Short mmCIF file of C-alpha atoms in Angstrom, two decimals:
data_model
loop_
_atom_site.label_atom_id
_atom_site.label_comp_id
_atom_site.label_asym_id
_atom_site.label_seq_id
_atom_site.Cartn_x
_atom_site.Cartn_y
_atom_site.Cartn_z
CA UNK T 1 0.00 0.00 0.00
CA UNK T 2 1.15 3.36 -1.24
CA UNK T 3 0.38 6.43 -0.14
CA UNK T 4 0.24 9.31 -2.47
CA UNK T 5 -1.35 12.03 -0.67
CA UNK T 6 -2.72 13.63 2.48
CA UNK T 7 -5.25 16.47 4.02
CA UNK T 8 -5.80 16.90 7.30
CA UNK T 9 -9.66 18.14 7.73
CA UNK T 10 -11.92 19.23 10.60
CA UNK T 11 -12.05 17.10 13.10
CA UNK T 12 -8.57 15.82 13.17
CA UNK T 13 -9.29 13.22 10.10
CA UNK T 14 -6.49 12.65 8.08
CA UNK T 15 -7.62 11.96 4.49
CA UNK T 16 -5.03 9.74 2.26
CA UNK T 17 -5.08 8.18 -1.23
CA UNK T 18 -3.26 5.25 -1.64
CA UNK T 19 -2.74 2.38 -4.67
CA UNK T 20 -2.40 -0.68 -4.35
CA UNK T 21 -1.21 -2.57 -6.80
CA UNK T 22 -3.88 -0.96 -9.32
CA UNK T 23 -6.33 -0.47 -7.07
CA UNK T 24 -6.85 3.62 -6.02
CA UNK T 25 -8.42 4.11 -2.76
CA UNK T 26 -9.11 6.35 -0.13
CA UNK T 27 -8.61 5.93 3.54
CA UNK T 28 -10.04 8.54 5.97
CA UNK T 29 -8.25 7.79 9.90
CA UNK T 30 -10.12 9.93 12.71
CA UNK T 31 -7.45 11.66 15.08
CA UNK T 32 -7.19 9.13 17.88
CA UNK T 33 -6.40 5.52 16.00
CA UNK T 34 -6.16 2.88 16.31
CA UNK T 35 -9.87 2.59 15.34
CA UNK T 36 -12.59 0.06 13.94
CA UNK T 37 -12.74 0.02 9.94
CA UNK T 38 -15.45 0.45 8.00
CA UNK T 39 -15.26 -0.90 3.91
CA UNK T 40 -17.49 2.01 2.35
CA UNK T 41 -18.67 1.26 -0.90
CA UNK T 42 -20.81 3.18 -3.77
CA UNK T 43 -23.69 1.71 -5.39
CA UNK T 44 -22.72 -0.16 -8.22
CA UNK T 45 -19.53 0.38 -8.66
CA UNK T 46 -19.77 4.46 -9.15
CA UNK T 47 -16.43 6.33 -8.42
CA UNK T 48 -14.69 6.89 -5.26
CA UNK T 49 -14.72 10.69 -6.14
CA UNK T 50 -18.06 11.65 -5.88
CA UNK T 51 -19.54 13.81 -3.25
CA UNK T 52 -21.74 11.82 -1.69
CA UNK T 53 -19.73 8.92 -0.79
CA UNK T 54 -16.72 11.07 0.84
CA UNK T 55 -19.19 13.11 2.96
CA UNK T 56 -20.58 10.13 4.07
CA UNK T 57 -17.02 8.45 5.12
CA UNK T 58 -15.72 12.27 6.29
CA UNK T 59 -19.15 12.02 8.76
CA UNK T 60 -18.21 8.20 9.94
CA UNK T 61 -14.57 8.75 10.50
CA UNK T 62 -15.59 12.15 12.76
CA UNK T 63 -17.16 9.26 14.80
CA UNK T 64 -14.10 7.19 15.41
CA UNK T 65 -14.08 4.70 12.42
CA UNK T 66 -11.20 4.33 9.92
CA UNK T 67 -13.01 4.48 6.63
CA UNK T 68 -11.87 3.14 3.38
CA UNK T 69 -13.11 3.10 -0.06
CA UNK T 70 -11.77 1.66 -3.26
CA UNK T 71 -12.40 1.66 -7.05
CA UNK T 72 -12.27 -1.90 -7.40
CA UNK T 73 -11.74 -3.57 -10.89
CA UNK T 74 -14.47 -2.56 -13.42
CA UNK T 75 -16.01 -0.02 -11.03
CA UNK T 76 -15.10 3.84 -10.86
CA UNK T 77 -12.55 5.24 -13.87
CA UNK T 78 -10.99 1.66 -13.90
CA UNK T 79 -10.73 0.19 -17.19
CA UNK T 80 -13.35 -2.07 -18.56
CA UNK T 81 -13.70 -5.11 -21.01
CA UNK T 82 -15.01 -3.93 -24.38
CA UNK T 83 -17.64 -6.93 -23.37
CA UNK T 84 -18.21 -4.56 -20.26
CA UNK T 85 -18.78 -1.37 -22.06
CA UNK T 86 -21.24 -2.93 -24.63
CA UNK T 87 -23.35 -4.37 -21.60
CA UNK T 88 -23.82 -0.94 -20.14
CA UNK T 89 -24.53 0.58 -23.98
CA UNK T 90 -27.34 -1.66 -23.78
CA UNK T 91 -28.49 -0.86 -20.56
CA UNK T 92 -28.27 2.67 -20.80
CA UNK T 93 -30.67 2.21 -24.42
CA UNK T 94 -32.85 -0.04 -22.59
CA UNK T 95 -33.73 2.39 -19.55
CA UNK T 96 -33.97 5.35 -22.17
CA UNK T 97 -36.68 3.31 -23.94
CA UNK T 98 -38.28 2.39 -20.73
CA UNK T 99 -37.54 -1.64 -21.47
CA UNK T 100 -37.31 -3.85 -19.05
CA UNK T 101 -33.54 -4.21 -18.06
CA UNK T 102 -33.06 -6.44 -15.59
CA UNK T 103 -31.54 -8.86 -17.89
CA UNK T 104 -29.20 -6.14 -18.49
CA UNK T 105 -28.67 -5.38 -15.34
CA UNK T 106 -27.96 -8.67 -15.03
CA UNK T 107 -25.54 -9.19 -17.65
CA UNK T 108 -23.34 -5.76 -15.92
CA UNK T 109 -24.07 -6.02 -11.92
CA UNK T 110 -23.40 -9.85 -11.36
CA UNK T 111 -19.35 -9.49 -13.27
CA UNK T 112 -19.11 -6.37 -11.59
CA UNK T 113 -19.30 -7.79 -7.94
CA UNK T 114 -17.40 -11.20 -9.17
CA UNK T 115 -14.45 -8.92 -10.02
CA UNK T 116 -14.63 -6.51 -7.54
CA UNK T 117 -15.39 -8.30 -4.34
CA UNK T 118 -11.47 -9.67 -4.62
CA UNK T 119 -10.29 -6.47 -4.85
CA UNK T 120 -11.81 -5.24 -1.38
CA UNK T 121 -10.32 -8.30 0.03
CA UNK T 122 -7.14 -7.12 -1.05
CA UNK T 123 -7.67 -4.30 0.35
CA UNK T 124 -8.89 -5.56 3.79
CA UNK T 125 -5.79 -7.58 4.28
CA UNK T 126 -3.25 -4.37 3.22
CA UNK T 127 -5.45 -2.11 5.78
CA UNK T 128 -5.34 -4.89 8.71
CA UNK T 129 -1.58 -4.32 8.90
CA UNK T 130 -1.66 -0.85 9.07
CA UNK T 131 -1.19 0.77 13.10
CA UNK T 132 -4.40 2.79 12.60
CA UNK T 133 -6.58 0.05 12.38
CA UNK T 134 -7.80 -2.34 15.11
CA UNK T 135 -10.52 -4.42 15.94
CA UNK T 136 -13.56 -5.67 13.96
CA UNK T 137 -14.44 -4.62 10.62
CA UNK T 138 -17.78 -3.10 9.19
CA UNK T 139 -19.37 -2.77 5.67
CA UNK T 140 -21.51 0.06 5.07
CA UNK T 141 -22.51 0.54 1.10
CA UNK T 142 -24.19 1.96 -1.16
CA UNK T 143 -23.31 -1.44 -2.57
CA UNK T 144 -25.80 -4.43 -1.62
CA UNK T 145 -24.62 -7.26 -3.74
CA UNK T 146 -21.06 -6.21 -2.56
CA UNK T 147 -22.14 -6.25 0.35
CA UNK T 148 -23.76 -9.52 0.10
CA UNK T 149 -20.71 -11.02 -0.99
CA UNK T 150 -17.78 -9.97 1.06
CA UNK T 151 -20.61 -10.46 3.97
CA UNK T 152 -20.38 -14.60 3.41
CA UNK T 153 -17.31 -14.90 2.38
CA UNK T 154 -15.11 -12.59 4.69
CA UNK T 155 -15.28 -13.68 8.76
CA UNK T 156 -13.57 -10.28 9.46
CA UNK T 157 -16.78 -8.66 8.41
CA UNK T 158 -18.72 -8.28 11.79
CA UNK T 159 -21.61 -5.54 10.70
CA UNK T 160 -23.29 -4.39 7.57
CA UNK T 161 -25.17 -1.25 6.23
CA UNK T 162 -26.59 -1.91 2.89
CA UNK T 163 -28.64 0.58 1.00
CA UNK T 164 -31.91 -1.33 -0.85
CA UNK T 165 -31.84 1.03 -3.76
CA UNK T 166 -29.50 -0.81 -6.05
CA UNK T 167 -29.92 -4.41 -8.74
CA UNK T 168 -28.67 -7.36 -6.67
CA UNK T 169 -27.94 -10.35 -9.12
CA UNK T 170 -29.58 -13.80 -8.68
CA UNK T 171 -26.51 -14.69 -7.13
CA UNK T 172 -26.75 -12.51 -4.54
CA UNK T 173 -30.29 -12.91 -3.93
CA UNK T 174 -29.31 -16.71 -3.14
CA UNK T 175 -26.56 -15.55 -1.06
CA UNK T 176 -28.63 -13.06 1.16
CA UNK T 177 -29.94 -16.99 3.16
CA UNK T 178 -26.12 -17.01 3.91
CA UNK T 179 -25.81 -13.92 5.40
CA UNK T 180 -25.76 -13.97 9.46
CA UNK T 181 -23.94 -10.80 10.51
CA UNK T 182 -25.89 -7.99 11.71
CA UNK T 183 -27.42 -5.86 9.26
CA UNK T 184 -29.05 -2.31 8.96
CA UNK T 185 -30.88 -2.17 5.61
CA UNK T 186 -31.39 1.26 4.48
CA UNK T 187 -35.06 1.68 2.04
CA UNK T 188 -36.05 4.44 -0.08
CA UNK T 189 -40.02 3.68 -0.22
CA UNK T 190 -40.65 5.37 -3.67
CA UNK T 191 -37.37 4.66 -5.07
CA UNK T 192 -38.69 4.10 -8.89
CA UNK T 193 -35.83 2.25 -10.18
CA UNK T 194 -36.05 -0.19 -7.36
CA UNK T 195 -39.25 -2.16 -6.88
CA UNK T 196 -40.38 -2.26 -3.41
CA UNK T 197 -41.61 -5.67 -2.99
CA UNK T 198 -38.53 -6.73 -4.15
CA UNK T 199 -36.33 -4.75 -1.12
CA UNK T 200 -38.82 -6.41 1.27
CA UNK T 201 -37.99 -9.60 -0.51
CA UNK T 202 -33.97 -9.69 0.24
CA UNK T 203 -34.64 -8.16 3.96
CA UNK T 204 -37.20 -10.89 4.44
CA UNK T 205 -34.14 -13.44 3.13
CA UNK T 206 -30.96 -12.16 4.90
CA UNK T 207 -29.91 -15.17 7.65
CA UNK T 208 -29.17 -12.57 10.02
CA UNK T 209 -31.01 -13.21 13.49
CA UNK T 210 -30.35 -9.08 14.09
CA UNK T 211 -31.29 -7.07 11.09
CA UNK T 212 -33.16 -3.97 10.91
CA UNK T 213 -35.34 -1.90 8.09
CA UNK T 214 -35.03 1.59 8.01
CA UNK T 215 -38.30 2.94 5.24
CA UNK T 216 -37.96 6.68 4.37
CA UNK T 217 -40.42 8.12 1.97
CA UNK T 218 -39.21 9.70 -1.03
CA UNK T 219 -37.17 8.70 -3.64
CA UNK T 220 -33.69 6.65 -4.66
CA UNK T 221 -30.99 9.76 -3.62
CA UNK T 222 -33.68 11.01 -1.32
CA UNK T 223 -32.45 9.49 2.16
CA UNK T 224 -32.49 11.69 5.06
CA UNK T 225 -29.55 12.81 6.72
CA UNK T 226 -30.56 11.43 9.95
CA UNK T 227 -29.83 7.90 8.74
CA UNK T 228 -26.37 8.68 8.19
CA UNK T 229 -26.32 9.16 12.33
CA UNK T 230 -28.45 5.96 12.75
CA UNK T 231 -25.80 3.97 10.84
CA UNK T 232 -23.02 5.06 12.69
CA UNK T 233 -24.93 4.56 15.86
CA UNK T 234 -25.80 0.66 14.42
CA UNK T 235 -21.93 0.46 14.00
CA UNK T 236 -21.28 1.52 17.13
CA UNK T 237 -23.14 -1.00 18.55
CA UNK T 238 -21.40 -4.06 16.90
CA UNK T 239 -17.74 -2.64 16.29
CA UNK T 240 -17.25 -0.61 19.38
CA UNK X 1 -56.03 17.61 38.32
CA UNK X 2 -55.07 16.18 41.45
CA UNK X 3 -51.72 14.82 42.28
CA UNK X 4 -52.11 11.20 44.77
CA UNK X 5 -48.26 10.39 45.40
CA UNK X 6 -44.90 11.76 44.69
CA UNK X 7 -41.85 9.36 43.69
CA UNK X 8 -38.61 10.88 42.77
CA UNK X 9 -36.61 8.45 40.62
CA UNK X 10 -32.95 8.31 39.42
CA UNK X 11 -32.01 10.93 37.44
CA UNK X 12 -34.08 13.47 39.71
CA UNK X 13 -36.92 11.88 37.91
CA UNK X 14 -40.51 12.85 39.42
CA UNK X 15 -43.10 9.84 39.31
CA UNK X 16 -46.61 11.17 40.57
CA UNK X 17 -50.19 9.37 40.12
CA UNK X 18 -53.14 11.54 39.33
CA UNK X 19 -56.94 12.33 39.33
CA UNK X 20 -58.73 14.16 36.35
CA UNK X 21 -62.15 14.09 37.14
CA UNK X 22 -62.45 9.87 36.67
CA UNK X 23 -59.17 9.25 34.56
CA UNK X 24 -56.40 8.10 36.88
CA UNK X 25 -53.16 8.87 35.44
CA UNK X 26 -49.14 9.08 36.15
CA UNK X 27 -46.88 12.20 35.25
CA UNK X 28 -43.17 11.35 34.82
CA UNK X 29 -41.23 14.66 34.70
CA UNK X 30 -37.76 15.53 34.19
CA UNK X 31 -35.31 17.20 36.81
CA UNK X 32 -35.21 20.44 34.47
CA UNK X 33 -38.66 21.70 33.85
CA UNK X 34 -40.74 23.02 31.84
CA UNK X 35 -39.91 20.16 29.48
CA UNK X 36 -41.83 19.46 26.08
CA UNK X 37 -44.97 17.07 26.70
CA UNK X 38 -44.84 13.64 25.42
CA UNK X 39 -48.22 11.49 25.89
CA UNK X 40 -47.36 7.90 26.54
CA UNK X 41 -50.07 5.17 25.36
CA UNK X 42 -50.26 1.23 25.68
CA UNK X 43 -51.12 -0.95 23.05
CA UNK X 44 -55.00 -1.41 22.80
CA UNK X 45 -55.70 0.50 26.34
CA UNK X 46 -53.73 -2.32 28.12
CA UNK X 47 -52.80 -0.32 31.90
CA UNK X 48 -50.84 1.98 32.62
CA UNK X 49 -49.44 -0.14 35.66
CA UNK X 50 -47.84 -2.51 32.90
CA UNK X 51 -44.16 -2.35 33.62
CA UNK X 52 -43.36 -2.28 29.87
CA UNK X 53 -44.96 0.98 29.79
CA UNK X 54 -43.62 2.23 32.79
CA UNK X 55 -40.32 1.40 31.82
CA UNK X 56 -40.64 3.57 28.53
CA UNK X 57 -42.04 6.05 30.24
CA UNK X 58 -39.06 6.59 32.28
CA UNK X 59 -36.35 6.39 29.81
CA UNK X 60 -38.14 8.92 28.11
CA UNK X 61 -38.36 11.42 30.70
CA UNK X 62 -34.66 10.81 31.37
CA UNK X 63 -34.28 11.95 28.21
CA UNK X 64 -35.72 16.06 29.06
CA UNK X 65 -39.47 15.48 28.71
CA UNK X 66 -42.41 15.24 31.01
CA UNK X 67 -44.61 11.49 29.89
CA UNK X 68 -47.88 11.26 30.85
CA UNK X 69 -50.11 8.21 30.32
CA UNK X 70 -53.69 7.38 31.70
CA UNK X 71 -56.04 4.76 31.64
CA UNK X 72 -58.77 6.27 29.45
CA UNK X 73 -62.30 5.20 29.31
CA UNK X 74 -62.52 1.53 28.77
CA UNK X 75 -58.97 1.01 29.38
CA UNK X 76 -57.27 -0.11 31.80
CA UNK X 77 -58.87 -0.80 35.16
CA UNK X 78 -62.17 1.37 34.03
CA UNK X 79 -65.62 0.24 33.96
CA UNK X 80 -66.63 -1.25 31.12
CA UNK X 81 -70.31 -1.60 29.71
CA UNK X 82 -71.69 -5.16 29.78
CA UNK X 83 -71.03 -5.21 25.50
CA UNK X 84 -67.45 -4.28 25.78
CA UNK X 85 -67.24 -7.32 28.27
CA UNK X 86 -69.46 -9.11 26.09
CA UNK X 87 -67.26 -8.58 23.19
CA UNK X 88 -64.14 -8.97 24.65
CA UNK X 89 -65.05 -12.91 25.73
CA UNK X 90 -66.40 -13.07 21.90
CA UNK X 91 -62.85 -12.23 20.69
CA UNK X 92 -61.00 -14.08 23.57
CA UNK X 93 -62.90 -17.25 22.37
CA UNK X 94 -62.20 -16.84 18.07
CA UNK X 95 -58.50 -16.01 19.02
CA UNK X 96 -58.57 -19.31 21.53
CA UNK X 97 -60.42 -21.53 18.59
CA UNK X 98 -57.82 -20.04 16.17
CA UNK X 99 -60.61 -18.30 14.07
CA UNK X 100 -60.41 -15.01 12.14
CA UNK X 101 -61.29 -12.25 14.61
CA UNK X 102 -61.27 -9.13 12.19
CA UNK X 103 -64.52 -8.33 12.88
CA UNK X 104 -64.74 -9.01 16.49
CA UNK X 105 -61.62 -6.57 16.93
CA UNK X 106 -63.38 -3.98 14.99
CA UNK X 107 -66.18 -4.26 17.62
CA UNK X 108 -63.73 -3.68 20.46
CA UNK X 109 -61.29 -1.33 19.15
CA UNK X 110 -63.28 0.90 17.29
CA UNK X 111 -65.51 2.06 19.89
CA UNK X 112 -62.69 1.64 22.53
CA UNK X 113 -60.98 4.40 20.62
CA UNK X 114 -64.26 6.72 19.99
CA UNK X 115 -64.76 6.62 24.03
CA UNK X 116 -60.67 6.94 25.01
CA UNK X 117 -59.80 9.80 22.24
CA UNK X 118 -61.84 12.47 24.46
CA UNK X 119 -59.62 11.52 27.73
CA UNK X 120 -56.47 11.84 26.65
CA UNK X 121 -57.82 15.17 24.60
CA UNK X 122 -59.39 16.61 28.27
CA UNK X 123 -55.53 15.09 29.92
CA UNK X 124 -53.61 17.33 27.44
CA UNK X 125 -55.42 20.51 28.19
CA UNK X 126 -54.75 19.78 31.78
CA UNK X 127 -50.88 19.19 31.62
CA UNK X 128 -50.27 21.88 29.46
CA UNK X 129 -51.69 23.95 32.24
CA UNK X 130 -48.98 22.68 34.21
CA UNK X 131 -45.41 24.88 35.03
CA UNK X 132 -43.77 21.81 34.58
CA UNK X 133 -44.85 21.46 30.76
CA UNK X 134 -44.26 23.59 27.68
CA UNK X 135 -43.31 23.87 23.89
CA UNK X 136 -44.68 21.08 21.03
CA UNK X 137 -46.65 17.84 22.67
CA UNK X 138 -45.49 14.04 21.01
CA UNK X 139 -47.29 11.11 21.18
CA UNK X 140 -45.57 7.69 21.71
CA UNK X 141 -47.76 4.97 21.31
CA UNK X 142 -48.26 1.76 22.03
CA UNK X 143 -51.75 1.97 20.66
CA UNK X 144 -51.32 3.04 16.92
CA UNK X 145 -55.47 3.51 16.19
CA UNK X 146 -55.84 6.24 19.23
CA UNK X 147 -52.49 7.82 17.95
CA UNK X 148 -53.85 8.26 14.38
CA UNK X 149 -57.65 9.84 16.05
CA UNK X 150 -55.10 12.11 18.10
CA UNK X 151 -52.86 13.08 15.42
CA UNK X 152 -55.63 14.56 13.24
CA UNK X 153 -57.97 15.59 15.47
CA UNK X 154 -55.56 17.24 18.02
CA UNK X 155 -53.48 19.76 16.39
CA UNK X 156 -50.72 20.53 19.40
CA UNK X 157 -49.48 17.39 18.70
CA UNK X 158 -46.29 17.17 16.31
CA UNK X 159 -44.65 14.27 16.17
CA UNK X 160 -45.76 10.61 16.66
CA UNK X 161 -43.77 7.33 17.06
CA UNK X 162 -46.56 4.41 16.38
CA UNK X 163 -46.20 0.73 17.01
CA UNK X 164 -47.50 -1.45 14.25
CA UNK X 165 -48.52 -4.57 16.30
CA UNK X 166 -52.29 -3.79 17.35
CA UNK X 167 -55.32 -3.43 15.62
CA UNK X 168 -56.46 -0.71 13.71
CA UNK X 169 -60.24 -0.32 12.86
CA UNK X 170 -61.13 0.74 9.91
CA UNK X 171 -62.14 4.05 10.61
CA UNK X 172 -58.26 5.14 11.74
CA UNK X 173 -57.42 3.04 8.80
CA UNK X 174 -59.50 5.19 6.52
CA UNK X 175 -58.03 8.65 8.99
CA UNK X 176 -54.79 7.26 8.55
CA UNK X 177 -54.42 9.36 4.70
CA UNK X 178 -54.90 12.71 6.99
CA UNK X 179 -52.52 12.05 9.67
CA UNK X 180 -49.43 14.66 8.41
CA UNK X 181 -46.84 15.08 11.15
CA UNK X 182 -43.47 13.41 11.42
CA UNK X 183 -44.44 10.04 12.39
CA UNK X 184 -41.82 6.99 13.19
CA UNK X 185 -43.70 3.63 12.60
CA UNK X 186 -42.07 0.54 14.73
CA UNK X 187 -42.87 -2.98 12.95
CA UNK X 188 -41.77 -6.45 14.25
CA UNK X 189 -41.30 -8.30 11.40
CA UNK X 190 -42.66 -11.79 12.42
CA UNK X 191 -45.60 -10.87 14.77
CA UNK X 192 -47.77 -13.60 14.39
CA UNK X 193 -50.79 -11.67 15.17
CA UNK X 194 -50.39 -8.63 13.37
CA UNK X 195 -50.61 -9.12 9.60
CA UNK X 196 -47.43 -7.52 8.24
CA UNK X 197 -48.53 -6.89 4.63
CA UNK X 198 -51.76 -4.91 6.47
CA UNK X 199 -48.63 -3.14 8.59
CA UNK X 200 -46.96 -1.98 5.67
CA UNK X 201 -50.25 -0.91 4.13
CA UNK X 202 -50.69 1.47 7.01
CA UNK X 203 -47.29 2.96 6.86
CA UNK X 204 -47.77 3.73 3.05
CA UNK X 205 -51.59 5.01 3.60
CA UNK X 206 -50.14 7.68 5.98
CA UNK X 207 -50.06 11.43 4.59
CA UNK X 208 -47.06 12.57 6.13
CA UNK X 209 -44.40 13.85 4.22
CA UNK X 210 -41.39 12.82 6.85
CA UNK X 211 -42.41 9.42 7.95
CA UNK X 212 -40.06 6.59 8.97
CA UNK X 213 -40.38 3.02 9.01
CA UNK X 214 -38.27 0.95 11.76
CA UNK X 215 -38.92 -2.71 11.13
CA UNK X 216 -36.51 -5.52 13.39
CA UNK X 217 -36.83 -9.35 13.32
CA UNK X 218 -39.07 -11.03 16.10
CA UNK X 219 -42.12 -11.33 17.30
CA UNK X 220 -44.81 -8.79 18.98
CA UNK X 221 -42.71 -8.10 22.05
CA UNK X 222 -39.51 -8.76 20.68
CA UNK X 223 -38.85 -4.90 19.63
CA UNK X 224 -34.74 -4.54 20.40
CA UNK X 225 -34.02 -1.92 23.22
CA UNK X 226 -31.93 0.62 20.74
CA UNK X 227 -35.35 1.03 19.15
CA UNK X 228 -36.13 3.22 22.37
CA UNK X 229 -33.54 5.19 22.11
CA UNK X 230 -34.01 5.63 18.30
CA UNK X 231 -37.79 6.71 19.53
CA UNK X 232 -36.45 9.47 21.74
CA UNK X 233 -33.71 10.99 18.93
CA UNK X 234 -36.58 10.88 17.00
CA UNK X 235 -38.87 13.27 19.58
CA UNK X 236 -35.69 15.28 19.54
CA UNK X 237 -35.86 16.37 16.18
CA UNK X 238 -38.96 17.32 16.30
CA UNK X 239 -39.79 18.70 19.71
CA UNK X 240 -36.29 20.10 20.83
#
């Protein structure tokens, strides 16, 4: 792990990018460390840069948590298959024509997590060894299927925010059964994109004795800012 | 309103029992007063001597307000008329034979609520007569259907936090479109006798722009502890 920058912002976080290997990722480290990590992924795969997802790990680290996000391999500005790129040409003319694309979705969102779900892995392992790190490890994302993933197959994993509003291949789906760590599941209730039954579906089939449903009203980027406190206070509970 | 005894509980908690006209009540107030008003109800007019109850309504007036709960007409230890009693053995019977006891419900709830609603109305006039009370007036419930007859007919209250396991008559069902304060809605996911399709339904029929849906595994009195203290953020927001 390389570092390649740093900013020191309010609150005594110290804000670092780092490769490693070719992965680029951010790690935000509150001012007393070592502290818990939280994995912070964006939905899908979108970029590390954007707004939302640093204000969101700025906010967690402020509460104690080492934070780290990644553009994992096919996600953010990272290079992808010509295979890749021809998938989300098609979905993009699907949803302009109002088709049905979860076939699409499909065909883009179940590689995407196969590929990038190694890469946080990675990742965990380099960010174990660093000093600023200790203790048990939480996932909150954006990211479901992600999520889903690294959930059953990473025993470091201890607590999980997912966010509902996002395609979660049939894989996943089947994986949710697997799934026994605490979870807070985050629900837009008019989220268009994202049928509703089907969120109540994959809470209803998470294995997790301890999972909660959060339902706000409005739509998919329309998630009160409250619930950014509530999911710190869930990780507090489980990594503190 | 006439105070019968005085208790002063940790955290310089005051306990005392009260007299308003025939409603028997208890006042929990904080050590700094005047403190905003938060009425406290139990599922279905169960008493307010239930411990579950009491213990909420402690925790919450730890928390800076002044709870008040009573057992309202037909509640409680109240008289009842010789057809709520007859009713009441009716639905203790269908629920003991395992048969559907929609109907019988609607015959004890609905009215229950009609005769209660006017109590805890007359109550809140008193206690905001009170020194000891002040600002916007919550309403924690328990009982969801007297909650939703209070919220639109009562227009010093809020912010509600409702609990989805209880029956709601069709008439609060129907009342439920006109409720529009902040409301939190608390669902456990598996309670057996609580339909949760017919819980969801309610949380979407509500016209409030800012309402929240909590939902944790388990069964009717299963809700998780944090959920309190999730309750009581929540009545900060909203009536600090």
């Amino acid at each position: 792990m390389r570092f390649l920058s740093e900013r020191r912002l309010d609150d005594g976080i110290l804000e670092r990018e780092f490769t490693l290997g070719d992965i680029p990722g951010i790690l935000w480290t509150p001012g007393t460390t070592p502290a818990p990590l939280v994995l912070m992924s964006h939905n899908n795969g979108l970029p590390m840069a954007d707004p939302r997802l640093q204000a969101r790990a700025r906010y967690t680290a402020a509460q104690g948590y080492a934070v780290a996000t990644i553009d994992a391999a096919g996600c953010g500005d990272r290079p992808r298959s010509a295979a890749d790129e021809q998938a989300r040409t098609e979905l993009r003319r699907a949803m302009r024509a109002g088709e049905p694309a979860d076939e699409i979705l499909e065909s883009v969102v179940g590689p995407m997590v196969e590929n990038a779900a190694p890469d946080w892995r990675t990742t965990l392992d380099a960010l174990l060894e660093l000093p600023e790190t200790a203790g048990p490890v939480g996932y909150s994302g954006g990211w479901t299927a992600l999520g889903i993933r690294l959930a059953v197959t990473e025993p470091r994993i201890t607590a999980a925010g997912f966010f509902a509003g996002g395609y979660v291949p049939r894989a996943q789906r089947e994986e949710a059964r697997q799934v026994t760590i605490p979870l807070l599941y985050l629900l837009q209730w008019d989220d268009r994109g994202n049928p509703r039954q089907r969120a109540l579906d994959l809470f209803d089939a998470f294995g997790s004795k301890e999972k909660t449903l959060h339902a706000n009203l409005g739509g998919h980027t329309g998630t009160p800012w409250f619930e950014l406190e509530d999911g710190c206070r869930f990780l507090d509970r489980h990594l503190k």
